[in-house]
Tab-separated table of C-alpha atoms in Angstrom:
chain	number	residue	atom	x	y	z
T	1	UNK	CA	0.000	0.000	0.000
T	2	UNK	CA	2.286	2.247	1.324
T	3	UNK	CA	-0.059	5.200	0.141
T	4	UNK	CA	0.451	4.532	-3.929
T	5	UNK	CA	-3.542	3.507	-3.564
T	6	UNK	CA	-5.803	6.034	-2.506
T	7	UNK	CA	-9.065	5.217	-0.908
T	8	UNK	CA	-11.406	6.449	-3.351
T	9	UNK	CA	-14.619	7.499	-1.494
T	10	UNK	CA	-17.934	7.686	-3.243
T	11	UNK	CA	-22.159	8.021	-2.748
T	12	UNK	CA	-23.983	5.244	-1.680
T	13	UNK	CA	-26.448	4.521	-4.826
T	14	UNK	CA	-29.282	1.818	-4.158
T	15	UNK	CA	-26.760	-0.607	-6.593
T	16	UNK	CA	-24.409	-0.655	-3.861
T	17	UNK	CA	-26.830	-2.025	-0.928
T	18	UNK	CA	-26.004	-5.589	-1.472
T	19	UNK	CA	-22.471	-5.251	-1.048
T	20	UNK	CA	-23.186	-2.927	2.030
T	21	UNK	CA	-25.510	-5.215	3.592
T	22	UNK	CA	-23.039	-7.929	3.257
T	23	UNK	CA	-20.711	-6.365	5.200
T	24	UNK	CA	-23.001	-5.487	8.187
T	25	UNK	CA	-24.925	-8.553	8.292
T	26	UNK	CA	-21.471	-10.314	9.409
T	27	UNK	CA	-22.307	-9.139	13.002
T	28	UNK	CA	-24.978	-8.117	15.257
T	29	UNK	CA	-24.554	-4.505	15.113
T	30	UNK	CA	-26.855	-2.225	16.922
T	31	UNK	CA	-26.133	0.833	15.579
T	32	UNK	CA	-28.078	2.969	13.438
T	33	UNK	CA	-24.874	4.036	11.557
T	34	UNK	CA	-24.456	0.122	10.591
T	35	UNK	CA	-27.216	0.701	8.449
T	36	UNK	CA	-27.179	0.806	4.346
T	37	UNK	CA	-30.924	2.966	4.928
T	38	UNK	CA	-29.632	5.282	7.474
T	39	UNK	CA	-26.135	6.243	5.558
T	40	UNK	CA	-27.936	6.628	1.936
T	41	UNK	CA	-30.568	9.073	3.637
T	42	UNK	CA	-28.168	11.263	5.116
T	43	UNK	CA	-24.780	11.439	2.740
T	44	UNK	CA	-25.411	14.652	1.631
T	45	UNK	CA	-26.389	16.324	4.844
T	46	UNK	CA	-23.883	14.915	6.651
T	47	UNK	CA	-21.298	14.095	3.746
T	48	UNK	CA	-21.267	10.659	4.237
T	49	UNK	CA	-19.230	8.363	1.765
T	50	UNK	CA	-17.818	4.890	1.265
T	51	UNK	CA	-14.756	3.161	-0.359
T	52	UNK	CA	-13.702	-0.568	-0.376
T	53	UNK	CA	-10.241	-1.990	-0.296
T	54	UNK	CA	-9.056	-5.564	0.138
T	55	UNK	CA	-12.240	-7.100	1.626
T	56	UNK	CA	-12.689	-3.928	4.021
T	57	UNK	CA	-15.148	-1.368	4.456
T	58	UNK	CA	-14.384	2.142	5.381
T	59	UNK	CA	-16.750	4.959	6.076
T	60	UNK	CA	-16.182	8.692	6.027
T	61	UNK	CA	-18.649	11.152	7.483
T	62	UNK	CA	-18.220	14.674	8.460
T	63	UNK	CA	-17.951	16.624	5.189
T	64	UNK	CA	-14.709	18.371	3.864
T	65	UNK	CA	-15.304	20.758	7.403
T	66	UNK	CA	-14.511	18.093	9.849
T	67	UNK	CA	-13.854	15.087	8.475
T	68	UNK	CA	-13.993	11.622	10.274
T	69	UNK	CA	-14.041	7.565	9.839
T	70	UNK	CA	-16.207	5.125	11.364
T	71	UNK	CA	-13.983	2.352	12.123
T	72	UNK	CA	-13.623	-0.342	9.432
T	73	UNK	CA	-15.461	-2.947	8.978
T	74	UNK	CA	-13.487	-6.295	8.104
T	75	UNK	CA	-15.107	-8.851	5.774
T	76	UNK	CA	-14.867	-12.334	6.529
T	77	UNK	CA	-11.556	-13.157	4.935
T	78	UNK	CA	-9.980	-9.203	5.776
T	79	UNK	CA	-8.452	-8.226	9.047
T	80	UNK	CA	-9.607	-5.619	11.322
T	81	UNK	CA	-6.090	-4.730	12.671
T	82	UNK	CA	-5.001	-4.304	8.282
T	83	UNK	CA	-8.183	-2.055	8.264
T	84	UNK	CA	-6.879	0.317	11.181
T	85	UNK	CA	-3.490	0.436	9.618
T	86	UNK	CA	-4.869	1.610	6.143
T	87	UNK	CA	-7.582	4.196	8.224
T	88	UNK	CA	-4.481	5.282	9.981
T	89	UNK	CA	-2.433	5.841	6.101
T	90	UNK	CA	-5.970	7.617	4.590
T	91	UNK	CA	-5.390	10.673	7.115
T	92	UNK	CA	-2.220	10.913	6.743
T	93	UNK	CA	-2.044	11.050	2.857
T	94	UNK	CA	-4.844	13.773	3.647
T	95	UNK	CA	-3.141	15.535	5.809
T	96	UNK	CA	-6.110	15.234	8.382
T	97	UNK	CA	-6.294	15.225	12.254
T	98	UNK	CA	-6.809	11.362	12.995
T	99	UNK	CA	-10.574	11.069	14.006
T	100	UNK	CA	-12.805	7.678	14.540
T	101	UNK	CA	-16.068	8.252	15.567
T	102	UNK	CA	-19.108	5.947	16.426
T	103	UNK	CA	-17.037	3.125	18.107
T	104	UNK	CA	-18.678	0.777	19.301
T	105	UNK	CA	-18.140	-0.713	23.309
T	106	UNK	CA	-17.226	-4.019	21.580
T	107	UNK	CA	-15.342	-1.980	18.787
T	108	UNK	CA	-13.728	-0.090	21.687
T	109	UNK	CA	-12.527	-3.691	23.825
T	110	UNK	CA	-11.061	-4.878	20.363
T	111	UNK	CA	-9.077	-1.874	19.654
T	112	UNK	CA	-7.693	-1.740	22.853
T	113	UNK	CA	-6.648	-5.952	22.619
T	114	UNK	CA	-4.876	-4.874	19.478
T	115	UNK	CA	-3.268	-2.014	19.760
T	116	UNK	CA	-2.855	-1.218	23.902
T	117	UNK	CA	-2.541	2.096	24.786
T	118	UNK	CA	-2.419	3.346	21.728
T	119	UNK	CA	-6.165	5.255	21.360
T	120	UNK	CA	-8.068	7.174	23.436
T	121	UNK	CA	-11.731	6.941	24.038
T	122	UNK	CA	-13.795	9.440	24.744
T	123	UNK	CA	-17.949	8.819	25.140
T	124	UNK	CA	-20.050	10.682	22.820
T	125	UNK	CA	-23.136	10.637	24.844
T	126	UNK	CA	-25.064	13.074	22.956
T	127	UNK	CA	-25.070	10.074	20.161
T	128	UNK	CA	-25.408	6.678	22.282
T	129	UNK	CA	-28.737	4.973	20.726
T	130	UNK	CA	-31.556	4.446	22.862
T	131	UNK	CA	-32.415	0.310	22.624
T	132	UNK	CA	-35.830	-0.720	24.223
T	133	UNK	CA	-37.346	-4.294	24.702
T	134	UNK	CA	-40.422	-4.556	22.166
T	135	UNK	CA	-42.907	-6.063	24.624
T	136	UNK	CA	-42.580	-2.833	26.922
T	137	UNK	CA	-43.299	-0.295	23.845
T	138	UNK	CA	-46.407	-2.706	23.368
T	139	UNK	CA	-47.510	-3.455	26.718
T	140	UNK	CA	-46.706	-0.407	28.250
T	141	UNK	CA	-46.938	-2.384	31.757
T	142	UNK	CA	-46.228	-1.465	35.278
T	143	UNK	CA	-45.710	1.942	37.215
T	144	UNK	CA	-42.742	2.821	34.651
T	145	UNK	CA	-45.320	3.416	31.981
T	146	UNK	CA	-48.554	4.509	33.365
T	147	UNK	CA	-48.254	7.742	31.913
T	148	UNK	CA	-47.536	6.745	28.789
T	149	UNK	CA	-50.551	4.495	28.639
T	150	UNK	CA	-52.346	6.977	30.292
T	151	UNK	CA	-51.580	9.146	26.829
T	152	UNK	CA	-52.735	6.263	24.632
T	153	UNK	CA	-55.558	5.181	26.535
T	154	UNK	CA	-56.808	9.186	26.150
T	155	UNK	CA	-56.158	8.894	22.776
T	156	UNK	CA	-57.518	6.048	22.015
T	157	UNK	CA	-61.108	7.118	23.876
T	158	UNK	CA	-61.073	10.663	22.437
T	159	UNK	CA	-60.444	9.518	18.620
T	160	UNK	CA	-62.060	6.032	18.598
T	161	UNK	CA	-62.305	6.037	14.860
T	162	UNK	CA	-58.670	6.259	13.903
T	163	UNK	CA	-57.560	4.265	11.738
T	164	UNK	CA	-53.469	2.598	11.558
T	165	UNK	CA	-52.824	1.320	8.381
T	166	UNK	CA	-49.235	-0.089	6.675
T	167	UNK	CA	-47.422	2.548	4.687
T	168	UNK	CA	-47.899	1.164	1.115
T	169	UNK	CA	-47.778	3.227	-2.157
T	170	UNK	CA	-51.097	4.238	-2.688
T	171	UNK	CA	-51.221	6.231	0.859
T	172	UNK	CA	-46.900	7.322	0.668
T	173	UNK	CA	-48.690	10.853	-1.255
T	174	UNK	CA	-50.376	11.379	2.091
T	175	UNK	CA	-47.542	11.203	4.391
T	176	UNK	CA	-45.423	13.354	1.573
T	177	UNK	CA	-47.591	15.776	2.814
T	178	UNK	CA	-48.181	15.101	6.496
T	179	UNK	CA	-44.045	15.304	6.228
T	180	UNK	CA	-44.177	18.833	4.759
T	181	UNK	CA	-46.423	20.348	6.738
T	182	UNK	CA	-44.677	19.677	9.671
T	183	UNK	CA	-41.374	21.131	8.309
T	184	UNK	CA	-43.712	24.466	7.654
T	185	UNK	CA	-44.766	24.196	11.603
T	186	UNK	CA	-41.297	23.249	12.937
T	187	UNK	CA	-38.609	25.460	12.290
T	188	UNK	CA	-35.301	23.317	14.240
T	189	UNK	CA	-31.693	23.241	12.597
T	190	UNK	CA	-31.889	21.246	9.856
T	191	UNK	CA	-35.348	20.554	9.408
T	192	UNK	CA	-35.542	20.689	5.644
T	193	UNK	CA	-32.173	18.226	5.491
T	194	UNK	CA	-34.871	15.509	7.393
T	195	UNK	CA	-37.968	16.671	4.738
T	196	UNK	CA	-35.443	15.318	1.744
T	197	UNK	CA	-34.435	12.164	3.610
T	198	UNK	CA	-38.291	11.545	4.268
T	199	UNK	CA	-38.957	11.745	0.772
T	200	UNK	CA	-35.776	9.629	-0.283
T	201	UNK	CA	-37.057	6.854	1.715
T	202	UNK	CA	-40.578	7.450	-0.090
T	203	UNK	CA	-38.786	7.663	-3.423
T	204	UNK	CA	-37.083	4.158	-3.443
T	205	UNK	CA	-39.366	2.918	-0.458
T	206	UNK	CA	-39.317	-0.848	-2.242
T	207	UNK	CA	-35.981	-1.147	-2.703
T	208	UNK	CA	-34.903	-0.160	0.398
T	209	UNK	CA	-37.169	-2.626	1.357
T	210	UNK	CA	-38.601	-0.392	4.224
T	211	UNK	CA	-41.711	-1.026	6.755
T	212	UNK	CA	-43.794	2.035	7.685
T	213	UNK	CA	-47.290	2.705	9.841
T	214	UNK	CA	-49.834	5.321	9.589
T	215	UNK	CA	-52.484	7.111	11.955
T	216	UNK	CA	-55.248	8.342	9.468
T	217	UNK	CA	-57.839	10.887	10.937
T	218	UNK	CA	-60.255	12.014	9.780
T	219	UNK	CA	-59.412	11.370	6.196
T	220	UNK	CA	-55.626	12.669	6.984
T	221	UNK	CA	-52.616	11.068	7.946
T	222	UNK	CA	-51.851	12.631	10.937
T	223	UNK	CA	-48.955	10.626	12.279
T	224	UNK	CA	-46.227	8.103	10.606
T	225	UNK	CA	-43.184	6.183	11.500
T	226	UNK	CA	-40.523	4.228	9.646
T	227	UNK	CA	-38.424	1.573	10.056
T	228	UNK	CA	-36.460	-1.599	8.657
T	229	UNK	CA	-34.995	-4.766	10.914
T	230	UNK	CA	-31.174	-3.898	11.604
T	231	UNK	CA	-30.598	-7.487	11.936
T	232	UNK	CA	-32.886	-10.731	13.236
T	233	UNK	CA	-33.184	-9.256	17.209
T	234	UNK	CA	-33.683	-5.615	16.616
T	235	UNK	CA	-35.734	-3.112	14.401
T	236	UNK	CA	-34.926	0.494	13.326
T	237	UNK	CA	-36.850	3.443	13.695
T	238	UNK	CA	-35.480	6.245	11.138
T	239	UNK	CA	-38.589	8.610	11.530
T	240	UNK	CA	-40.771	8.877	13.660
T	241	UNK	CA	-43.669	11.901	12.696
T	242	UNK	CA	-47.224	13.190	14.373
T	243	UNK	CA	-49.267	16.047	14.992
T	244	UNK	CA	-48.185	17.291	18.304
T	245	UNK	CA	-51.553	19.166	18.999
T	246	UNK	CA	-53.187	15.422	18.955
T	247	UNK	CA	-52.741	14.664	22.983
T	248	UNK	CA	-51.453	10.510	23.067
T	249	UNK	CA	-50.732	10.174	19.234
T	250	UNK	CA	-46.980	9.990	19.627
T	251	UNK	CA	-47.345	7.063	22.126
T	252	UNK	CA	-50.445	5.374	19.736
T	253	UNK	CA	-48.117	5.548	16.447
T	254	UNK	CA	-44.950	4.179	18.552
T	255	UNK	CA	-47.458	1.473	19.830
T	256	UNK	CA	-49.121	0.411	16.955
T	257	UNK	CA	-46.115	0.141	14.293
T	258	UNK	CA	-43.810	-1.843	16.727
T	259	UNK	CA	-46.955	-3.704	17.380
T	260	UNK	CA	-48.351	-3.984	13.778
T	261	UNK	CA	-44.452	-4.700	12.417
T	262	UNK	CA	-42.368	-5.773	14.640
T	263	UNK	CA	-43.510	-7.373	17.763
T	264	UNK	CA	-41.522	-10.528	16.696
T	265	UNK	CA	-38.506	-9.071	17.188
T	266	UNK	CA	-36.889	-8.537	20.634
T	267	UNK	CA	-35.623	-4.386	20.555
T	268	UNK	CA	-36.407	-2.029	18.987
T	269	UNK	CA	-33.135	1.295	18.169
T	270	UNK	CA	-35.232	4.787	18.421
T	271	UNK	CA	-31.792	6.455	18.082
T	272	UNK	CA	-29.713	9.269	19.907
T	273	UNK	CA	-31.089	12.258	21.181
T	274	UNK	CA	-27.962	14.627	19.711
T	275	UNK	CA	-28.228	16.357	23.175
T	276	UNK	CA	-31.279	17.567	22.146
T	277	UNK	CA	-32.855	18.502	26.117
T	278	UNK	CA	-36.393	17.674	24.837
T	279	UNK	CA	-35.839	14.970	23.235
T	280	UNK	CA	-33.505	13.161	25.618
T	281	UNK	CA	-36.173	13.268	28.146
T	282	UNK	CA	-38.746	11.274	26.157
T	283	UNK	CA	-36.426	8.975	24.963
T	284	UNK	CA	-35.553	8.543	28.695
T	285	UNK	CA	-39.330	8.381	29.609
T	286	UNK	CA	-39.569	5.137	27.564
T	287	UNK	CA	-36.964	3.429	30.218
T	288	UNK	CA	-34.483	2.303	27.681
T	289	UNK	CA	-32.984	-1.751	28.038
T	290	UNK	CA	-30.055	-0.033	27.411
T	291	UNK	CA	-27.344	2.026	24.855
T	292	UNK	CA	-25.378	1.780	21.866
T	293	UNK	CA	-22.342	3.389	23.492
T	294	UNK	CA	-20.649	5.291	21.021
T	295	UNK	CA	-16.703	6.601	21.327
T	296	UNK	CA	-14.403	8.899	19.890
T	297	UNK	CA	-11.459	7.681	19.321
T	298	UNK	CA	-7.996	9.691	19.095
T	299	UNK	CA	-4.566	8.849	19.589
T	300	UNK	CA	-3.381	9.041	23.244
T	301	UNK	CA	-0.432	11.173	21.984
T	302	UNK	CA	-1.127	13.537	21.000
T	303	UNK	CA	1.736	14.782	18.446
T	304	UNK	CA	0.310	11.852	16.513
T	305	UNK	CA	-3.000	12.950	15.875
T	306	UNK	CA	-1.488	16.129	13.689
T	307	UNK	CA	0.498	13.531	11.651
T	308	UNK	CA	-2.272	10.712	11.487
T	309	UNK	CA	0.000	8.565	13.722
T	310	UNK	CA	2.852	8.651	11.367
């Protein structure tokens, strides 16, 4: 190698999801970021791209402004220690500050076994991913949740003729526009960049091969969520929408599509909470199993960091 090749990084088109997939399916990753969906809706707001070399996978997010790697990902006849080494040549033939980010706790453990003392971790808590048991967004049992079933029940009561129904392609117009209005209503950083990776999804909804629920009231779709399995134990939410002046219909569409979808599965990843003060407390008020830790990941010297470890 020796940096004659350079790691050519590119978009993530809907041809490349098999060879993603393949990749990712090699272990039981909880992450959302281990996720062919999650990385194709949000390259361009996040400048997310991909290159492959030698059986391993690399991932660079973070723009040309701050860029970054996710550590690699090994296939099944690469090494993960050859995949540091080259992550380790890519910033310094780029003359970039050495930066992992979204490592894993097992990631972490492994890093550490092969190469002691040599990185240092730092928790990115405003990022860890929020992993519940299925059967306790369904049931909603015991004191933990009574207000939350409190919500739904007043929902349910109040608006006895909703209707939930599968996201299929004769109602995605409806939730195009249940998506839009809410971008008019809401005006949060980066609202518009979530509008376009809505309507991505909606746009090649079969071959991402995507599972989504809707609340119809009244003739309108008033709340949505969607969502894919990440692997055979744990589902996905990407997005989550509803009308927040409906009291309980956050809690009913939660309920319904893990209900509806994926009640065979045993969690269910709602995500991080970016720090966000709002939304950490209702992700909280859901009593998480528990987290997809997520580290930084620098050199412990310091002087290396500058050079890429050179």
């Amino acid at each position: 190698m020796g940096g004659i090749i350079i790691l050519e990084f590119k978009r993530f088109e809907l041809r490349d999801k098999p060879l993603i997939d393949k990749y990712f399916e090699q272990h039981h990753y909880e992450a959302s970021d281990n996720c062919f969906t999650t990385l194709f809706m949000w390259q361009d707001a996040y400048g997310i791209r991909w290159a492959e070399e030698n059986g391993v996978l690399y991932i660079q997010g973070g723009g040309k402004r701050e860029p970054f790697l996710l550590p690699p990902f090994a296939g099944k006849d690469a090494k993960f220690l050859d995949g540091l080494l080259r992550a380790k040549e890519w910033f310094v033939e780029n003359n970039l500050p050495f930066r992992f980010k979204g490592v894993s706790k097992v990631v972490k453990e492994r890093m550490e076994e092969l190469c002691p003392g040599r990185y240092e971790f730092t928790p990115d808590r405003d990022n860890y991913e929020y992993i519940y048991k299925s059967e306790d967004l369904i049931n909603l049992s015991g004191k933990r949740f009574r207000q939350k079933k409190n919500h739904l029940n007043q929902f349910r009561m109040q608006y006895s003729n909703y209707e939930y129904m599968p996201i299929t392609e004769d109602i995605i117009p409806l939730c195009r526009e249940t998506a839009a209005s809410w971008v008019e209503t809401h005006h949060e950083e980066g609202i518009e960049d979530e509008l376009v990776a809505i309507n991505l999804l909606f746009d090649n909804w079969e071959t991402l091969g995507l599972k989504g629920g809707a609340i119809k009231l009244f003739g309108r779709v008033e709340a949505f969520s969607i969502g894919e399995l990440l692997n055979d134990k744990m589902a996905l939410i990407h997005i989550e929408k509803a009308n927040p002046d409906i009291r309980g219909l956050y809690q009913a569409i939660n309920n319904e599509f893990i209900r509806h979808e994926f009640s065979e599965v045993e969690f269910i990843n709602r995500e991080e909470d970016m720090g966000l003060p709002g939304l950490r407390q209702a992700k909280e008020s859901y009593n998480p199993d528990h987290f997809a830790e997520k580290y930084d990941a620098v050199y412990a010297n310091e002087a290396d960091n500058a050079t890429g470890g050179k």
